[in-house]
Coordinates of C-alpha atoms in Angstrom, one line a residue:
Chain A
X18 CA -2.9 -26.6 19.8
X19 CA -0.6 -27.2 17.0
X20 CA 0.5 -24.1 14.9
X21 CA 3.1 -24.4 11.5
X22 CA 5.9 -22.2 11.7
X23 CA 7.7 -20.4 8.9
X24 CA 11.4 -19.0 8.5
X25 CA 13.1 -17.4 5.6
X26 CA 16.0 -16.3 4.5
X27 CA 18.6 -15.2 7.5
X28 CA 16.6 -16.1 10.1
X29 CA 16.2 -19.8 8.3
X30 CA 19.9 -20.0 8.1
X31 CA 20.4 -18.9 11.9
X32 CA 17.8 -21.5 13.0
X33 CA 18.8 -24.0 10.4
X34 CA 15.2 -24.4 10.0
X35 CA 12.8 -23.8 7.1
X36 CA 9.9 -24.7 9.1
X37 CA 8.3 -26.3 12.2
X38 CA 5.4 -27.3 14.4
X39 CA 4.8 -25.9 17.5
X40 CA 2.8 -27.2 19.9
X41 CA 1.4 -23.9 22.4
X42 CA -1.3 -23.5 25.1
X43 CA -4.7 -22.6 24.5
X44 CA -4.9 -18.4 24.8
X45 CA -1.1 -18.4 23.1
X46 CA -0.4 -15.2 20.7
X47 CA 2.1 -15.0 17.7
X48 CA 4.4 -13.2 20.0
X49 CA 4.7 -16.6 21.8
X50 CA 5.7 -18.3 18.9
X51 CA 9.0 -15.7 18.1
X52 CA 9.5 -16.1 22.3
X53 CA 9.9 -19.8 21.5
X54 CA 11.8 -19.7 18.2
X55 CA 14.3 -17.5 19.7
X56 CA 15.0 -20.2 22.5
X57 CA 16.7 -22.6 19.6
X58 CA 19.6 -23.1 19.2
X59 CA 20.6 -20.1 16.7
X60 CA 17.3 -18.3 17.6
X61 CA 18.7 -15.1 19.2
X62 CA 19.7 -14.1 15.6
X63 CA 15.8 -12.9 15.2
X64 CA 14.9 -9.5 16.9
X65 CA 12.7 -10.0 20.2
X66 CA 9.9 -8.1 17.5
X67 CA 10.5 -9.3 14.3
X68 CA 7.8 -8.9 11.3
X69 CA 4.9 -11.4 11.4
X70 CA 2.2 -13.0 9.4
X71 CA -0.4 -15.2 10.0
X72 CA -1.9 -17.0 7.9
X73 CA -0.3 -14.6 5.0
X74 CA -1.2 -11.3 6.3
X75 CA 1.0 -9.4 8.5
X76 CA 0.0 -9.9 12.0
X77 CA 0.7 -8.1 15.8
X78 CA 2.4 -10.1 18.6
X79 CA -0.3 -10.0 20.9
X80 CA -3.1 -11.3 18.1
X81 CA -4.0 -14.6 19.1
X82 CA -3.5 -18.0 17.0
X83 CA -5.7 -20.5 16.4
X84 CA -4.3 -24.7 16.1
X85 CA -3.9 -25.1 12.7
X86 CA -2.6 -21.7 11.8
X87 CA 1.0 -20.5 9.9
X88 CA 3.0 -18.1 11.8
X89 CA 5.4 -16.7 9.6
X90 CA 8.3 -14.5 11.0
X91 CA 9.8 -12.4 8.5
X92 CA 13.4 -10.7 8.2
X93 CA 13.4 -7.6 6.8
X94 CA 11.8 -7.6 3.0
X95 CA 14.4 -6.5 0.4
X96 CA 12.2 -7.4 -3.2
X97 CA 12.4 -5.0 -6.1
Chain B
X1 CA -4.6 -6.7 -12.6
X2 CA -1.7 -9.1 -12.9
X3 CA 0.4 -9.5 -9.9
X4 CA 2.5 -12.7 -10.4
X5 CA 5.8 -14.9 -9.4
X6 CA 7.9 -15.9 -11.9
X7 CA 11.2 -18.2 -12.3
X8 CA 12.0 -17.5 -16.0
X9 CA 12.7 -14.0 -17.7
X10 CA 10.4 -11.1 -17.6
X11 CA 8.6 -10.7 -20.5
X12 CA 8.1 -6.4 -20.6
X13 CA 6.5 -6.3 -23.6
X14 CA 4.0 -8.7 -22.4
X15 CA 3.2 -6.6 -19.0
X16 CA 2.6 -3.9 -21.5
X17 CA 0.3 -5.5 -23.8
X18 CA -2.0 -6.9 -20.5
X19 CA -2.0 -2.9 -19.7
X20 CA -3.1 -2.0 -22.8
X21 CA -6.3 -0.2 -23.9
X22 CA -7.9 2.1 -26.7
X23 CA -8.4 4.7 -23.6
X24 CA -4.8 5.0 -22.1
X25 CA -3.0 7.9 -23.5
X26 CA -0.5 7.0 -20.6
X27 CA 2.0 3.6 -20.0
X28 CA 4.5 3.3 -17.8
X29 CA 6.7 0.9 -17.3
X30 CA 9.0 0.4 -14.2
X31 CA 12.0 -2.6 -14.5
X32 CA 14.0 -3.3 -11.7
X33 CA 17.4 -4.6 -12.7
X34 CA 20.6 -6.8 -10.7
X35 CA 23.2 -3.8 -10.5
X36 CA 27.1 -4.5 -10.4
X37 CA 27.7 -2.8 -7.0
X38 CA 26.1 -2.3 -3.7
X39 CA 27.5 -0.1 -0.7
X40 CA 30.7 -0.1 -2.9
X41 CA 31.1 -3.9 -3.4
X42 CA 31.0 -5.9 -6.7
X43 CA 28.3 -7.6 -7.1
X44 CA 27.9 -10.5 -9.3
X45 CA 24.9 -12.0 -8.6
X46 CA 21.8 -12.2 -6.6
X47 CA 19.5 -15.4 -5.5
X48 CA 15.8 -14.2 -4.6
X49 CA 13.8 -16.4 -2.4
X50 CA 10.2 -15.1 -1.1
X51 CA 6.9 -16.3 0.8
X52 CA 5.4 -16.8 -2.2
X53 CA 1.9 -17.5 -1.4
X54 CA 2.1 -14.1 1.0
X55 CA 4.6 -12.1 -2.2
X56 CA 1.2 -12.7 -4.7
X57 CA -1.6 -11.5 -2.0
X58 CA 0.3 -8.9 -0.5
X59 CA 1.3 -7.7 -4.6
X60 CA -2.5 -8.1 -4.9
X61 CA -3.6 -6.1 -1.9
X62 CA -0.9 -3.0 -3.1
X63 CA -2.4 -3.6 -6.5
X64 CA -6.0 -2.7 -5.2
X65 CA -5.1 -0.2 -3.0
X66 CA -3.5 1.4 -6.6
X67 CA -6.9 1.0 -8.5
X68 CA -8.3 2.9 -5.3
X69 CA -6.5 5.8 -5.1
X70 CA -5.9 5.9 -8.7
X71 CA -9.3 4.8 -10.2
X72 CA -8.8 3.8 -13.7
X73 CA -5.6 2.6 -13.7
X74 CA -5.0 -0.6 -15.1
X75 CA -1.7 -2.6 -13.1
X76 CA 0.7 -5.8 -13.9
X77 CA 3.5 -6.9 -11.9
X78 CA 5.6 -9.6 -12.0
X79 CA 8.7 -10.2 -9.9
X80 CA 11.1 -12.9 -10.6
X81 CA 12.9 -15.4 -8.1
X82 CA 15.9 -17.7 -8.1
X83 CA 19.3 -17.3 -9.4
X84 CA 19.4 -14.1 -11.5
X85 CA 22.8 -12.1 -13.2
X86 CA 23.5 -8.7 -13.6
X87 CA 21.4 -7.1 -15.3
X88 CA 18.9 -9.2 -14.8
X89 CA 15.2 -8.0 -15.0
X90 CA 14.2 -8.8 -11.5
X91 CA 10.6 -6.8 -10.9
X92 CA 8.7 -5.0 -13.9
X93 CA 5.6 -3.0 -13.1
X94 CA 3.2 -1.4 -16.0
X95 CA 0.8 0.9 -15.3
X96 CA -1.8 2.1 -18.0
X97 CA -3.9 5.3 -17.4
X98 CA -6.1 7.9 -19.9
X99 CA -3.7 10.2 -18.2
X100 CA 0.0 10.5 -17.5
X101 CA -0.4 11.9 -14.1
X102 CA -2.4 9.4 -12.8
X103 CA 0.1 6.2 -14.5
X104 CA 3.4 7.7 -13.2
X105 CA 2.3 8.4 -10.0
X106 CA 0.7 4.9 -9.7
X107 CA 3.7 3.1 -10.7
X108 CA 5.9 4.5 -8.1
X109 CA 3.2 3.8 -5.4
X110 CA 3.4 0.1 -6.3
X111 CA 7.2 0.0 -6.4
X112 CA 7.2 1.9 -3.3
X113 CA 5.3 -0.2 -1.3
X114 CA 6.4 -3.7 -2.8
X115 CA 10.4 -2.8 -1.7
X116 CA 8.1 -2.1 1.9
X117 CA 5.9 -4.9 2.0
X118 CA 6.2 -7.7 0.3
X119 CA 7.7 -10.9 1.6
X120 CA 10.7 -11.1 -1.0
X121 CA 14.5 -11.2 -0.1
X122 CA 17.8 -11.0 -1.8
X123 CA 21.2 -13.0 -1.2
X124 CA 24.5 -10.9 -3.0
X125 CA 26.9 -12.9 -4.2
X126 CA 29.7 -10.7 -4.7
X127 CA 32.9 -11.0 -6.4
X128 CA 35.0 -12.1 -3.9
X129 CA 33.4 -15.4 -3.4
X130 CA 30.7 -13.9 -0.8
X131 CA 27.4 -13.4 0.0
X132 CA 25.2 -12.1 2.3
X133 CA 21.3 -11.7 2.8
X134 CA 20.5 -7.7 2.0
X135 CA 18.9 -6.0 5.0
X136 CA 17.8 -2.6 4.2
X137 CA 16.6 -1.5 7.6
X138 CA 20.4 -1.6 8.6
X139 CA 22.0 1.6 7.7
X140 CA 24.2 1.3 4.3
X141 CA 28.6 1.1 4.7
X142 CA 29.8 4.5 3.6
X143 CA 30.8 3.0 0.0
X144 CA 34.6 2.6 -0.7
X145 CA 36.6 4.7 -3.1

């Protein structure tokens, strides 16, 4: 299944990456998708347990994705 | 309930007008503002990038959980991204209540939890030609004299 991938802000700049497809095994969880960004080149900037989103709402590592959803792995927020 | 993204200028006065209502004895307003110095370095500038589609729902979900625990209260955010200056307006929340209590109160829950929640992030550009992405989960430099 294919999932979209998003990066911001330090962790884009460590990948060099805004954003990518990933293509995971059926049964794969959003945790899988940090294990696999973090195997780039520039990927062991992000924390093995970074904040995460699917489909805009934050998300746990072990909740599993679905083809066609956006994983978003977020660096700490600083808004305000 | 306003909860929006914006690239221009915050317009306060037009947050306070979408809170406004013949029953509110009670309006607050909250503005966050691009200060000169952080941890003890000049700052000069800061560039705010977020999630946006997330920023809005997750503004929206702290919104209702406002009206919930507050029941009456009538919310507007806005938070701006992009290049901003000191000084800058870069977050305004207004909060309109029959009651003082109940306005204060939910205006700090919303700033609160936006600085927790919601996917937003700031690059300092500081006087000395650098910059860096602010992490506040990393504990602050003792600031220099």
């Amino acid at each position: 299944m294919t999932v979209r991938v998003l990066l911001f802000a330090s962790y884009a700049d460590a990948v060099g990456k805004r954003e990518l497809t990933l293509e995971l095994a059926e049964g794969a969880v959003v945790g899988d998708v940090v294990a696999h960004v973090r195997g780039l080149a520039g990927g062991t900037a992000l924390p093995p347990a970074p904040l995460l989103a699917v489909n805009a709402a934050y998300a746990r590592a072990h909740q599993p994705v679905r083809s066609g959803d956006e994983v978003a792995i977020i660096p700490p927020v600083a808004g305000g | 309930m306003t909860a929006r993204l914006v690239t221009g200028a915050i317009d306060p006065a037009a947050l306070l007008a979408e809170v406004s209502g013949d029953g509110h004895g009670a309006t607050v307003l909250f503005l966050g503002t691009v200060r000169n110095s952080n941890d003890g370095r000049p700052v000069d500038g800061i560039d705010y990038t977020a999630y946006d589609a997330m920023a809005v729902v997750e503004i929206e979900r702290i919104v209702a959980e406002a009206v919930a625990r507050f029941p009456g209260i009538v919310v507007a955010v806005e938070h701006r991204t992009g290049t901003l200056r000191v000084g800058d307006v870069s977050v305004a929340i207004a909060c309109g209540h029959a009651h003082r209590g109940p306005a204060l109160d939910a205006n700090r829950f919303v700033i609160e939890q936006l600085k927790r929640r919601v996917p937003i992030w700031k690059r300092e550009h500081y006087l000395d030609g650098t910059s860096e992405w602010v992490d506040p989960t990393r504990p602050a430099l003792e600031a220099t004299p």
